Amino acid sequence: MNGLLNVAREEFFDHITSKKFLIILGLFLIISMMAMSEGIEKYNDRLENYNERLTHVKESGMPSARFMPEKPSILPVFRAMSSQLPLLGAILALSLGFDLITRERESGSLKSLLAHPIFRDGIINGKALGGIAALALAIFIALLISFAMLLIFSIVPTADELGRILLFGAIAVLFLLSFFSIALMASTVSENSGKSFLYAFLIFLILSIFMPVFGGMVTDRVIGEPPGFNSGHLASESVQLGAEERRDYDQARSAYWEKRHAVDDVINLVTPVNSYNKIISEVLPYASSSGTTSLSLKEGLGKIWANILALLIFPTVFFAIAYVKFMREDVR
Amino acid sequence: MIKTENLTKEYNGSKAVDGLNLEIAEGEIFGFLGPNGAGKSTTILMLVGMIEPTEGRCTINGIDVMRNPFEVKRIIGYLPENAGFYGHKTATQNLDYFARFYGMNTEERNKRIQELLELVHLEDVKQKAGEYSKGMLQRLGFAQALLNDPKVLFLDEPTANLDPEGVIEFRNWIKRLSEEGKTIFLSSHILAEVSRTCKTIGIITKGKMVAKGNLDEIRAKLGQDKTINIIIETAGAIPEFHHHDIMRAEYDGNKAQICAKSDIRDEISDYLFKSGIRIRGMRVETPSLEDIYLEGVNVKDEWTA
């Protein structure tokens, strides 16, 4: 345990003092903060509009909740930050992990390290722990700056919003962990850092670009076109339908979309970016969390538990491959 | 202190180390000699618990290396061939990282690191390890191997990157450590290095031990089938001498060089005396240890080919 913590501590400090970490994190923070600043400006506009409508409702003597305007949420502000993670966050995670083992092998420091009283699993676990801690710190810094920005603009999140923002932080770390584990696995199975980077980047491209784009195409191919009216016309076309025909059409259409969602869900589960986006759409909805258009946090989590599970399983699988490979490796 | 029993390591069906049986007593300086690729480093890596033997076992101070690598690592020091370090850290930072694995507190670590850096003359070097020369890295590697004041020290090609001055200093360190009672296992392909530093030598080639013992024993074992060169100088011309052990002979006036299977100097001197020829000089030219080693290694190569 002592050895594991020693490795983790060393890795953590190596990461957070490395130029690549500071540069990519800096870039991520700058872009996120710019987007957030824009989001805050829009939030203030919406808030102003809300206040005006509220005054109007009160003055016009329409006290019913039906006519009450919906209070704007600050969550879309964080949505701006969340949208930077699939690219910059993933690059940060990849950059931390792709040479963790290969660099040690290349410099010969792995032999020196293994000569001391530490078990092999202590090394790989310590490296993983140090990397996770560095990524968590990056997200923590980003959230801290975001809160500071909110306070500067005198915006105080509600308890529900605060819970959702913190959950977003945890999901963000989990998402980054997927790419970190891919990079760690590539570093363990590759001969050198160059190849490791190539493999990690290739997997990143497949998961981040290929899968989301071609996933839809696969769904189209598997499910086919949405059902049309029996005459071949699409439902959107202005065709006079009988009651029975309307019922049949509605059933077919509903079955089609259910099937399509099921296939989409499966593709989403094996694509961290899609899983992440789906989770974020529930955790940080555009509409107010107190409004009628979005679900409560508890209800939302019920809808996306499979995606959260997928984000947990994904890094576990890649880390397990890295672990087994490293434990069986002959250090020569 | 160090014991191996039928230690074997196979890579893709080829035996890098083949049934090695070795016993090294406490306080001994053992030289593990062999050409490149003979299996020296593989043997050391098994002894320090970095790779798993395909067959056999090895123990250090009675502790089974494969079963208790952690305990073994507590009592050994290991200097790998081309010792590697973290290039972005200084010597002190590198040593401090490794020293933490032994549970030393800050004060103990600082004191030990300072002592070792002074020993290897790196105490005033402020550069990071990535900017070190190979010789400096080797010296830092030596300091790293001594961090825990080990009972047993494994040194893999320790003088490979040192300058002549560094080599002499290294020999002094080894001598001092041996006087402290440490067991030292030194691997090298340089015969001169091993023969000057080690009390006992083991010669390995193609994964098998060819000979083990002190220098004289090695010489006797590997040189037992060797021919003897007898150089003779007389006052007058040397007559041709016949003996069944003579393999070849060259006569040049009053000088001759006779290559024989055995030492036949007595027979030669009797013959010359009876022939009335005065002997000015007669000596045996024994093959150097290097000749014996090279021939021994080649013979072994033929056996194992």
XYZ file of C-alpha atoms in Angstrom:
637
model
C 0.000 0.000 0.000
C 2.852 2.317 0.901
C 4.480 1.612 -2.461
C 1.232 2.206 -4.360
C 0.703 5.562 -2.658
C 4.312 6.516 -3.287
C 3.915 5.817 -7.017
C 0.525 7.581 -7.128
C 1.900 10.642 -5.348
C 4.897 10.829 -7.677
C 2.753 10.381 -10.779
C 0.266 12.994 -9.610
C 2.951 15.628 -9.039
C 4.719 14.687 -12.276
C 1.452 15.168 -14.170
C 0.405 18.453 -12.665
C 3.851 19.971 -13.110
C 4.310 18.711 -16.670
C 4.175 21.219 -19.510
C 1.732 19.139 -21.572
C -0.745 18.984 -18.692
C -0.502 22.707 -18.008
C -0.786 23.671 -21.681
C -3.795 21.460 -22.468
C -5.525 22.303 -19.189
C -4.856 26.004 -19.805
C -6.344 25.735 -23.273
C -9.363 23.857 -21.949
C -9.932 26.433 -19.215
C -9.589 29.421 -21.553
C -12.007 27.995 -24.135
C -14.439 26.809 -21.445
C -14.384 30.132 -19.635
C -14.973 32.035 -22.856
C -17.956 29.816 -23.597
C -19.163 30.182 -20.011
C -18.821 33.929 -20.130
C -21.025 33.950 -23.209
C -23.447 31.609 -21.419
C -23.597 33.890 -18.393
C -24.385 36.826 -20.635
C -27.286 34.870 -22.195
C -28.415 33.778 -18.730
C -28.530 37.390 -17.615
C -30.580 38.276 -20.699
C -32.998 35.433 -19.961
C -33.156 36.466 -16.310
C -33.965 40.028 -17.313
C -36.639 38.764 -19.666
C -38.020 36.527 -16.918
C -38.217 39.405 -14.470
C -40.026 41.536 -17.020
C -42.559 38.787 -17.753
C -42.998 38.139 -14.030
C -43.772 41.790 -13.456
C -46.164 41.748 -16.396
C -47.999 38.678 -15.068
C -48.348 40.216 -11.617
C -49.504 43.552 -12.999
C -52.038 41.942 -15.321
C -53.578 40.062 -12.374
C -53.084 36.510 -13.715
C -51.882 34.656 -10.614
C -52.403 31.160 -12.053
C -49.267 29.037 -12.357
C -50.195 28.456 -16.000
C -49.246 32.002 -16.829
C -46.164 32.193 -14.610
C -42.951 32.365 -16.658
C -40.295 29.714 -16.094
C -37.220 30.878 -14.146
C -34.070 30.485 -16.241
C -31.484 27.957 -15.113
C -27.728 28.465 -14.891
C -27.169 24.877 -16.027
C -26.807 25.777 -19.728
C -23.814 27.865 -18.664
C -22.083 24.668 -17.553
C -23.251 22.989 -20.718
C -20.831 25.274 -22.517
C -17.978 23.837 -20.495
C -19.206 20.280 -20.860
C -19.146 20.589 -24.653
C -15.355 21.157 -24.576
C -14.623 17.895 -22.791
C -15.134 15.378 -25.630
C -12.252 16.976 -27.522
C -9.910 18.903 -25.225
C -10.644 16.808 -22.154
C -10.104 13.605 -24.075
C -6.808 14.935 -25.478
C -5.714 15.843 -21.947
C -6.556 12.339 -20.712
C -4.771 10.706 -23.657
C -1.692 12.880 -23.164
C -1.430 11.858 -19.513
C -1.617 8.147 -20.176
C -0.061 7.265 -23.524
C 3.567 7.070 -22.334
C 3.157 6.076 -18.705
C 4.705 2.636 -19.175
C 6.562 3.020 -22.484
C 8.530 6.017 -21.191
C 9.669 3.988 -18.172
C 10.711 1.146 -20.445
C 12.533 3.436 -22.861
C 14.484 5.273 -20.174
C 15.261 2.075 -18.256
C 13.711 3.529 -15.098
C 11.215 0.644 -14.952
C 14.048 -1.740 -14.063
C 15.329 0.652 -11.420
C 11.810 1.015 -10.025
C 11.120 -2.719 -9.971
C 14.412 -3.331 -8.162
C 12.885 -1.775 -5.057
C 10.321 -3.340 -2.736
C 7.095 -2.707 -4.596
C 4.712 -5.168 -6.181
C 3.956 -4.792 -9.858
C 0.293 -4.141 -9.245
C 1.377 -1.300 -6.955
C 3.094 0.340 -9.924
C 0.221 0.058 -12.410
C -2.419 0.903 -9.807
C -0.334 3.810 -8.530
C 0.082 5.165 -12.028
C -3.652 4.892 -12.654
C -4.461 6.525 -9.329
C -2.025 9.395 -9.960
C -3.538 9.990 -13.409
C -7.117 9.904 -12.104
C -6.198 12.347 -9.347
C -4.631 14.737 -11.886
C -7.728 14.571 -14.120
C -10.005 15.094 -11.117
C -7.911 18.100 -10.157
C -8.299 19.515 -13.675
C -12.101 19.215 -13.445
C -12.063 20.607 -9.907
C -10.081 23.663 -11.056
C -12.481 24.165 -13.968
C -15.512 23.996 -11.650
C -13.856 26.242 -9.105
C -13.196 28.902 -11.738
C -16.777 28.505 -12.991
C -18.184 29.109 -9.505
C -15.897 32.103 -9.137
C -17.276 33.472 -12.416
C -20.842 32.918 -11.226
C -20.109 34.755 -7.997
C -18.513 37.638 -9.895
C -21.824 38.003 -11.754
C -23.733 37.582 -8.473
C -25.352 34.345 -9.609
C -26.052 31.804 -6.871
C -27.074 28.298 -7.960
C -29.981 26.570 -6.261
C -29.448 23.346 -4.313
C -30.746 21.300 -7.260
C -28.450 23.128 -9.664
C -25.506 22.703 -7.323
C -26.180 18.962 -7.094
C -26.360 18.715 -10.879
C -23.127 20.689 -11.327
C -21.273 18.443 -8.872
C -22.708 15.380 -10.611
C -21.511 16.831 -13.894
C -18.009 17.090 -12.360
C -18.092 13.412 -11.388
C -19.387 12.366 -14.832
C -16.693 14.480 -16.479
C -13.965 12.687 -14.481
C -15.523 9.343 -15.392
C -15.590 10.314 -19.058
C -11.945 11.421 -19.010
C -11.086 8.184 -17.248
C -12.311 6.259 -20.313
C -9.707 7.922 -22.505
C -7.028 7.786 -19.827
C -7.529 4.022 -19.524
C -7.329 3.641 -23.311
C -4.021 5.521 -23.297
C -2.702 3.484 -20.357
C -3.631 0.261 -22.128
C -1.914 1.447 -25.325
C 1.178 2.336 -23.297
C 1.292 -1.123 -21.743
C 0.891 -3.111 -24.948
C 3.075 -0.926 -27.208
C 6.797 -1.215 -27.788
C 7.422 2.516 -27.637
C 5.719 5.828 -26.935
C 5.298 6.660 -30.628
C 3.294 3.521 -31.320
C 1.389 3.932 -28.082
C 0.310 7.456 -29.054
C -0.738 6.210 -32.467
C -2.859 3.384 -31.050
C -4.451 5.591 -28.385
C -5.224 8.338 -30.906
C -6.666 5.829 -33.358
C -9.024 4.421 -30.725
C -9.949 7.988 -29.752
C -10.823 8.803 -33.377
C -12.893 5.653 -33.749
C -14.798 6.278 -30.523
C -15.194 10.034 -30.868
C -15.733 10.529 -34.577
C -16.295 7.252 -36.372
C -18.734 5.669 -33.916
C -21.024 8.702 -33.392
C -21.198 9.412 -37.135
C -21.414 5.877 -38.420
C -23.552 4.750 -35.489
C -26.495 6.636 -37.008
C -25.806 5.102 -40.396
C -25.695 1.645 -38.844
C -29.044 2.325 -37.166
C -30.549 3.445 -40.475
C -29.240 0.303 -42.141
C -30.508 -2.004 -39.365
C -33.884 -0.352 -38.750
C -34.617 1.141 -42.139
C -36.795 4.136 -42.935
C -39.638 5.235 -40.606
C -42.960 3.645 -41.495
C -45.083 5.492 -44.023
C -48.820 5.444 -44.552
C -50.022 2.288 -46.349
C -50.359 4.207 -49.576
C -46.624 4.865 -49.376
C -47.112 8.483 -48.348
C -45.368 9.668 -45.200
C -47.544 10.640 -42.286
C -46.425 14.187 -42.556
C -48.135 14.425 -45.862
C -51.624 15.784 -45.701
C -53.577 12.657 -46.261
C -57.018 12.129 -44.901
C -56.810 9.100 -42.583
C -59.527 6.882 -41.274
C -59.571 6.135 -37.535
C -58.358 2.549 -37.983
C -55.671 3.526 -40.423
C -54.537 6.245 -38.061
C -54.298 3.722 -35.175
C -52.277 1.222 -37.277
C -49.994 3.943 -38.451
C -49.422 5.269 -34.913
C -48.628 1.773 -33.652
C -46.153 1.090 -36.465
C -44.532 4.446 -35.966
C -44.274 3.961 -32.202
C -42.784 0.461 -32.650
C -40.302 1.846 -35.159
C -39.060 4.581 -32.843
C -38.863 2.213 -29.892
C -36.706 -0.116 -31.935
C -34.595 2.743 -33.203
C -34.045 4.088 -29.680
C -33.051 0.595 -28.513
C -30.418 0.297 -31.259
C -29.233 3.856 -30.585
C -28.947 3.060 -26.892
C -26.767 0.031 -27.599
C -24.487 2.087 -29.848
C -24.392 4.831 -27.210
C -23.335 2.379 -24.556
C -20.183 1.386 -26.433
C -19.396 4.980 -27.387
C -18.208 7.015 -24.399
C -18.849 10.308 -26.187
C -22.486 9.387 -26.859
C -22.963 8.066 -23.345
C -21.450 11.240 -21.962
C -23.638 13.453 -24.146
C -26.749 11.548 -23.148
C -25.898 11.828 -19.461
C -25.114 15.537 -19.798
C -28.417 16.195 -21.568
C -30.179 14.876 -18.452
C -27.850 16.275 -15.799
C -27.494 19.732 -17.376
C -30.789 20.289 -19.245
C -31.307 23.434 -21.260
C -34.686 24.011 -19.652
C -35.125 24.846 -15.998
C -34.920 21.872 -13.708
C -37.915 23.174 -11.833
C -39.961 23.563 -14.975
C -42.247 21.066 -16.581
C -40.013 20.415 -19.563
C -37.310 18.528 -17.741
C -37.158 15.679 -15.276
C -35.967 15.916 -11.711
C -32.428 14.749 -11.054
C -33.660 11.468 -9.607
C -35.928 10.821 -12.586
C -33.174 11.818 -14.977
C -30.691 9.439 -13.380
C -33.226 6.655 -13.744
C -33.181 7.229 -17.486
C -29.421 7.291 -17.874
C -28.208 4.724 -15.350
C -27.174 2.388 -18.174
C -25.001 5.124 -19.681
C -23.394 5.850 -16.311
C -22.756 2.128 -15.920
C -21.241 2.069 -19.418
C -18.900 4.925 -18.461
C -17.831 2.856 -15.449
C -17.390 -0.383 -17.375
C -15.517 1.208 -20.264
C -12.391 2.313 -18.323
C -12.557 -0.847 -16.218
C -12.190 -3.033 -19.317
C -9.233 -1.089 -20.713
C -7.586 -0.841 -17.329
C -7.999 -4.603 -16.847
C -6.198 -5.228 -20.160
C -3.384 -2.880 -19.108
C -3.180 -4.538 -15.692
C -2.971 -8.104 -17.000
C -0.421 -7.178 -19.668
C 1.791 -5.308 -17.225
C 1.641 -8.059 -14.588
C 2.698 -10.698 -17.122
C 5.365 -8.642 -18.812
C 8.967 -9.852 -18.734
C 11.127 -6.832 -18.005
C 14.320 -7.367 -20.006
C 23.670 -16.481 0.403
C 22.708 -16.879 -3.274
C 21.539 -20.251 -4.525
C 20.034 -21.400 -7.784
C 18.716 -24.873 -8.530
C 18.223 -25.915 -12.128
C 17.366 -22.307 -12.951
C 16.017 -22.162 -16.497
C 14.458 -19.458 -18.622
C 13.005 -20.074 -22.046
C 11.998 -17.491 -24.617
C 9.975 -18.882 -27.517
C 11.352 -22.360 -26.970
C 14.970 -21.185 -26.828
C 16.778 -21.499 -23.497
C 18.389 -18.222 -22.447
C 19.445 -19.837 -19.159
C 19.681 -23.600 -19.055
C 19.614 -25.494 -15.750
C 21.899 -23.175 -13.830
C 23.100 -24.462 -10.466
C 24.992 -21.942 -8.428
C 25.891 -21.381 -4.817
C 27.561 -18.207 -3.610
C 28.655 -17.843 -0.006
C 28.078 -14.775 2.156
C 30.686 -12.068 1.694
C 31.889 -13.481 -1.615
C 32.569 -11.333 -4.678
C 31.316 -13.483 -7.498
C 32.143 -12.602 -11.079
C 29.638 -13.811 -13.641
C 31.514 -13.860 -16.886
C 30.292 -14.584 -20.363
C 29.973 -13.152 -23.853
C 27.062 -10.922 -24.816
C 23.838 -12.904 -24.997
C 25.186 -15.701 -22.800
C 22.359 -15.376 -20.275
C 24.040 -13.206 -17.617
C 21.399 -10.463 -17.459
C 18.540 -12.984 -17.661
C 20.027 -14.831 -14.680
C 20.313 -11.597 -12.699
C 16.746 -10.588 -13.594
C 15.512 -13.914 -12.228
C 17.631 -13.501 -9.105
C 16.192 -10.043 -8.408
C 12.626 -11.238 -9.056
C 11.974 -9.297 -12.223
C 11.329 -12.249 -14.468
C 9.892 -15.618 -13.645
C 11.985 -18.726 -14.308
C 10.518 -21.322 -16.646
C 11.940 -24.013 -14.373
C 13.962 -24.258 -11.183
C 14.205 -21.866 -8.289
C 16.526 -19.364 -6.708
C 16.917 -18.156 -3.143
C 18.628 -15.164 -1.583
C 19.562 -15.561 2.060
C 17.199 -18.540 2.151
C 14.234 -16.560 0.795
C 12.579 -17.928 -2.325
C 12.707 -15.125 -4.884
C 9.536 -16.056 -6.750
C 7.476 -16.605 -3.616
C 8.694 -13.576 -1.682
C 10.058 -11.034 -4.151
C 9.120 -8.211 -1.804
C 11.237 -9.605 1.052
C 14.121 -10.297 -1.304
C 14.062 -6.751 -2.649
C 14.394 -5.430 0.878
C 17.819 -7.049 1.291
C 19.257 -6.663 -2.187
C 20.556 -3.809 -4.279
C 20.506 -3.974 -8.061
C 22.371 -1.914 -10.595
C 20.892 -2.713 -14.025
C 22.900 -2.593 -17.217
C 22.542 0.993 -18.525
C 20.794 2.179 -15.385
C 17.804 4.394 -16.183
C 16.286 7.243 -14.204
C 13.594 9.894 -14.409
C 15.107 12.478 -16.717
C 13.110 15.388 -15.328
C 14.329 14.844 -11.775
C 17.657 15.587 -10.121
C 19.786 12.838 -8.596
C 18.427 13.673 -5.134
C 14.810 13.568 -6.340
C 15.362 10.240 -8.088
C 16.982 8.678 -5.025
C 14.363 10.158 -2.719
C 11.597 8.529 -4.754
C 13.249 5.102 -4.558
C 14.183 5.517 -0.873
C 10.509 6.002 0.052
C 9.857 2.354 -0.832
C 11.960 1.314 2.163
C 9.817 3.240 4.614
C 12.644 5.595 5.600
C 11.577 8.860 7.197
C 12.632 12.197 5.716
C 15.667 12.573 7.948
C 16.932 9.059 7.222
C 16.396 9.532 3.504
C 18.182 12.867 3.364
C 21.145 11.543 5.338
C 21.495 8.365 3.271
C 21.101 10.187 -0.048
C 23.715 12.769 0.912
C 26.170 10.006 1.906
C 25.659 8.128 -1.330
C 25.875 11.188 -3.565
C 29.164 12.071 -1.874
C 30.364 8.514 -2.432
C 29.678 8.675 -6.170
C 30.744 12.346 -6.456
C 27.387 13.673 -7.608
C 26.664 15.775 -4.517
C 27.295 19.088 -6.271
C 25.610 18.225 -9.555
C 22.462 20.292 -9.974
C 21.530 19.052 -13.461
C 18.552 16.804 -14.025
C 19.257 13.130 -14.700
C 18.175 13.547 -18.326
C 21.242 15.718 -18.889
C 23.695 13.236 -17.329
C 26.445 11.448 -19.241
C 26.350 7.649 -19.292
C 29.118 7.545 -16.694
C 27.191 9.839 -14.363
C 24.073 7.712 -14.783
C 26.109 4.638 -13.933
C 27.373 6.293 -10.755
C 23.855 7.360 -9.841
C 22.791 3.772 -10.489
C 25.416 2.586 -8.056
C 24.110 4.996 -5.416
C 20.564 3.799 -6.106
C 21.629 0.171 -5.590
C 23.071 1.030 -2.179
C 20.083 3.014 -0.867
C 18.906 0.303 1.523
C 22.423 -0.737 2.605
C 21.812 -4.160 1.001
C 23.211 -7.507 2.132
C 23.522 -8.660 -1.468
C 24.451 -6.475 -4.395
C 23.764 -7.381 -8.029
C 25.774 -5.373 -10.516
C 25.112 -5.898 -14.218
C 28.009 -4.680 -16.371
C 28.844 -2.012 -13.781
C 31.926 -0.563 -15.441
C 30.577 -0.524 -18.992
C 30.116 3.252 -19.117
C 32.860 4.370 -16.721
C 36.102 6.084 -17.654
C 39.408 4.499 -16.468
C 39.445 6.656 -13.344
C 35.867 5.669 -12.600
C 36.718 1.997 -13.077
C 39.537 2.185 -10.508
C 37.240 3.973 -8.080
C 34.552 1.376 -8.672
C 36.996 -1.401 -7.774
C 37.748 0.398 -4.522
C 34.035 0.650 -3.725
C 33.599 -3.071 -4.347
C 36.567 -3.854 -2.122
C 35.176 -1.691 0.645
C 31.696 -3.205 0.367
C 33.173 -6.692 0.450
C 35.062 -5.797 3.614
C 31.727 -4.772 5.122
C 30.568 -8.357 4.549
C 28.282 -7.771 1.579
C 27.847 -10.478 -1.021
C 28.464 -9.110 -4.484
C 27.302 -10.662 -7.733
C 29.000 -8.904 -10.590
C 28.254 -9.675 -14.189
C 30.552 -8.654 -16.997
C 31.813 -9.689 -20.378
C 35.163 -8.082 -19.611
C 37.521 -10.717 -18.267
C 40.084 -8.224 -16.945
C 37.403 -6.545 -14.872
C 36.144 -9.743 -13.312
C 39.577 -11.238 -12.713
C 40.730 -8.089 -10.884
C 37.650 -7.607 -8.778
C 36.234 -11.032 -7.992
C 37.349 -13.814 -5.708
C 35.228 -16.425 -7.468
C 34.276 -16.572 -11.105
C 31.593 -18.404 -13.004
C 31.750 -18.586 -16.771
C 28.502 -18.878 -18.654
C 27.879 -19.311 -22.323
C 24.645 -20.079 -24.153
C 22.863 -20.243 -20.818
C 25.089 -22.949 -19.317
C 27.812 -22.677 -16.722
C 31.122 -23.777 -18.212
C 33.335 -23.358 -15.158
C 33.225 -21.998 -11.641
C 35.922 -21.415 -9.057
C 38.783 -19.084 -8.273
C 41.140 -17.966 -10.992
C 43.505 -20.941 -10.599
C 40.642 -23.403 -10.599
C 39.165 -21.828 -13.706
C 42.539 -21.905 -15.383
C 43.001 -25.546 -14.415
C 39.555 -26.565 -15.510
C 39.410 -24.773 -18.815
C 43.125 -25.113 -19.511
C 43.472 -28.822 -18.750
C 43.301 -29.856 -22.364
C 45.471 -27.038 -23.607
C 48.907 -27.478 -25.204
C 52.098 -26.145 -23.664
C 54.582 -23.964 -25.436
C 58.207 -24.543 -24.411
C 60.714 -21.898 -25.467
C 64.367 -23.024 -25.503
C 67.591 -21.147 -26.088
C 70.957 -22.942 -26.155
C 74.625 -22.008 -26.626
C 74.849 -23.912 -29.926
C 72.410 -25.075 -32.579
C 69.614 -27.186 -31.222
C 69.308 -30.681 -32.619
C 65.860 -31.949 -33.502
C 64.181 -33.635 -30.543
C 61.542 -36.364 -30.821
C 58.846 -37.150 -28.269
C 55.347 -38.603 -28.639
C 53.806 -35.598 -26.873
C 55.248 -33.077 -29.297
C 52.605 -31.674 -31.592
C 54.800 -29.301 -33.530
C 58.207 -27.748 -33.196
C 60.025 -24.856 -34.792
C 63.847 -24.741 -34.792
C 65.799 -21.590 -35.571
C 69.533 -22.031 -34.911
C 70.030 -21.933 -31.189
C 66.354 -21.249 -30.495
C 63.350 -23.543 -30.594
C 59.687 -23.408 -29.787
C 58.099 -26.748 -28.997
C 54.382 -27.164 -28.688
C 53.579 -30.275 -26.653
C 50.644 -31.970 -25.005
C 52.457 -32.084 -21.658
C 55.311 -30.430 -19.851
C 58.349 -32.296 -21.299
C 61.026 -29.852 -20.112
C 62.816 -32.585 -18.097
C 63.070 -34.843 -21.146
C 64.343 -31.965 -23.283
C 66.975 -30.895 -20.768
C 68.161 -34.542 -20.379
C 68.462 -34.867 -24.130
C 70.363 -31.594 -24.522
C 72.655 -32.465 -21.614
C 73.436 -35.847 -23.163
C 74.015 -34.115 -26.484
C 76.514 -31.787 -24.796
C 74.564 -28.662 -25.522
C 74.429 -26.005 -22.855
C 71.072 -24.556 -22.101
C 70.882 -20.799 -21.834
C 67.206 -20.695 -21.067
C 64.056 -22.763 -21.076
C 60.578 -21.549 -20.108
C 56.980 -22.565 -20.458
C 54.642 -20.088 -22.037
C 51.258 -20.690 -20.418
C 48.144 -19.448 -22.200
C 46.666 -16.316 -20.681
C 43.412 -16.484 -18.776
C 41.855 -14.616 -21.655
C 43.005 -17.287 -24.117
C 41.621 -19.990 -21.857
C 38.345 -18.101 -21.399
C 37.890 -17.464 -25.094
C 38.728 -21.029 -25.953
C 36.475 -22.296 -23.169
C 33.593 -20.195 -24.397
C 34.133 -21.395 -27.963
C 34.361 -25.015 -26.900
C 31.124 -24.586 -25.004
C 29.571 -22.982 -28.055
C 30.483 -26.064 -30.050
C 29.008 -28.313 -27.371
C 25.778 -26.446 -27.297
C 25.502 -25.772 -31.035
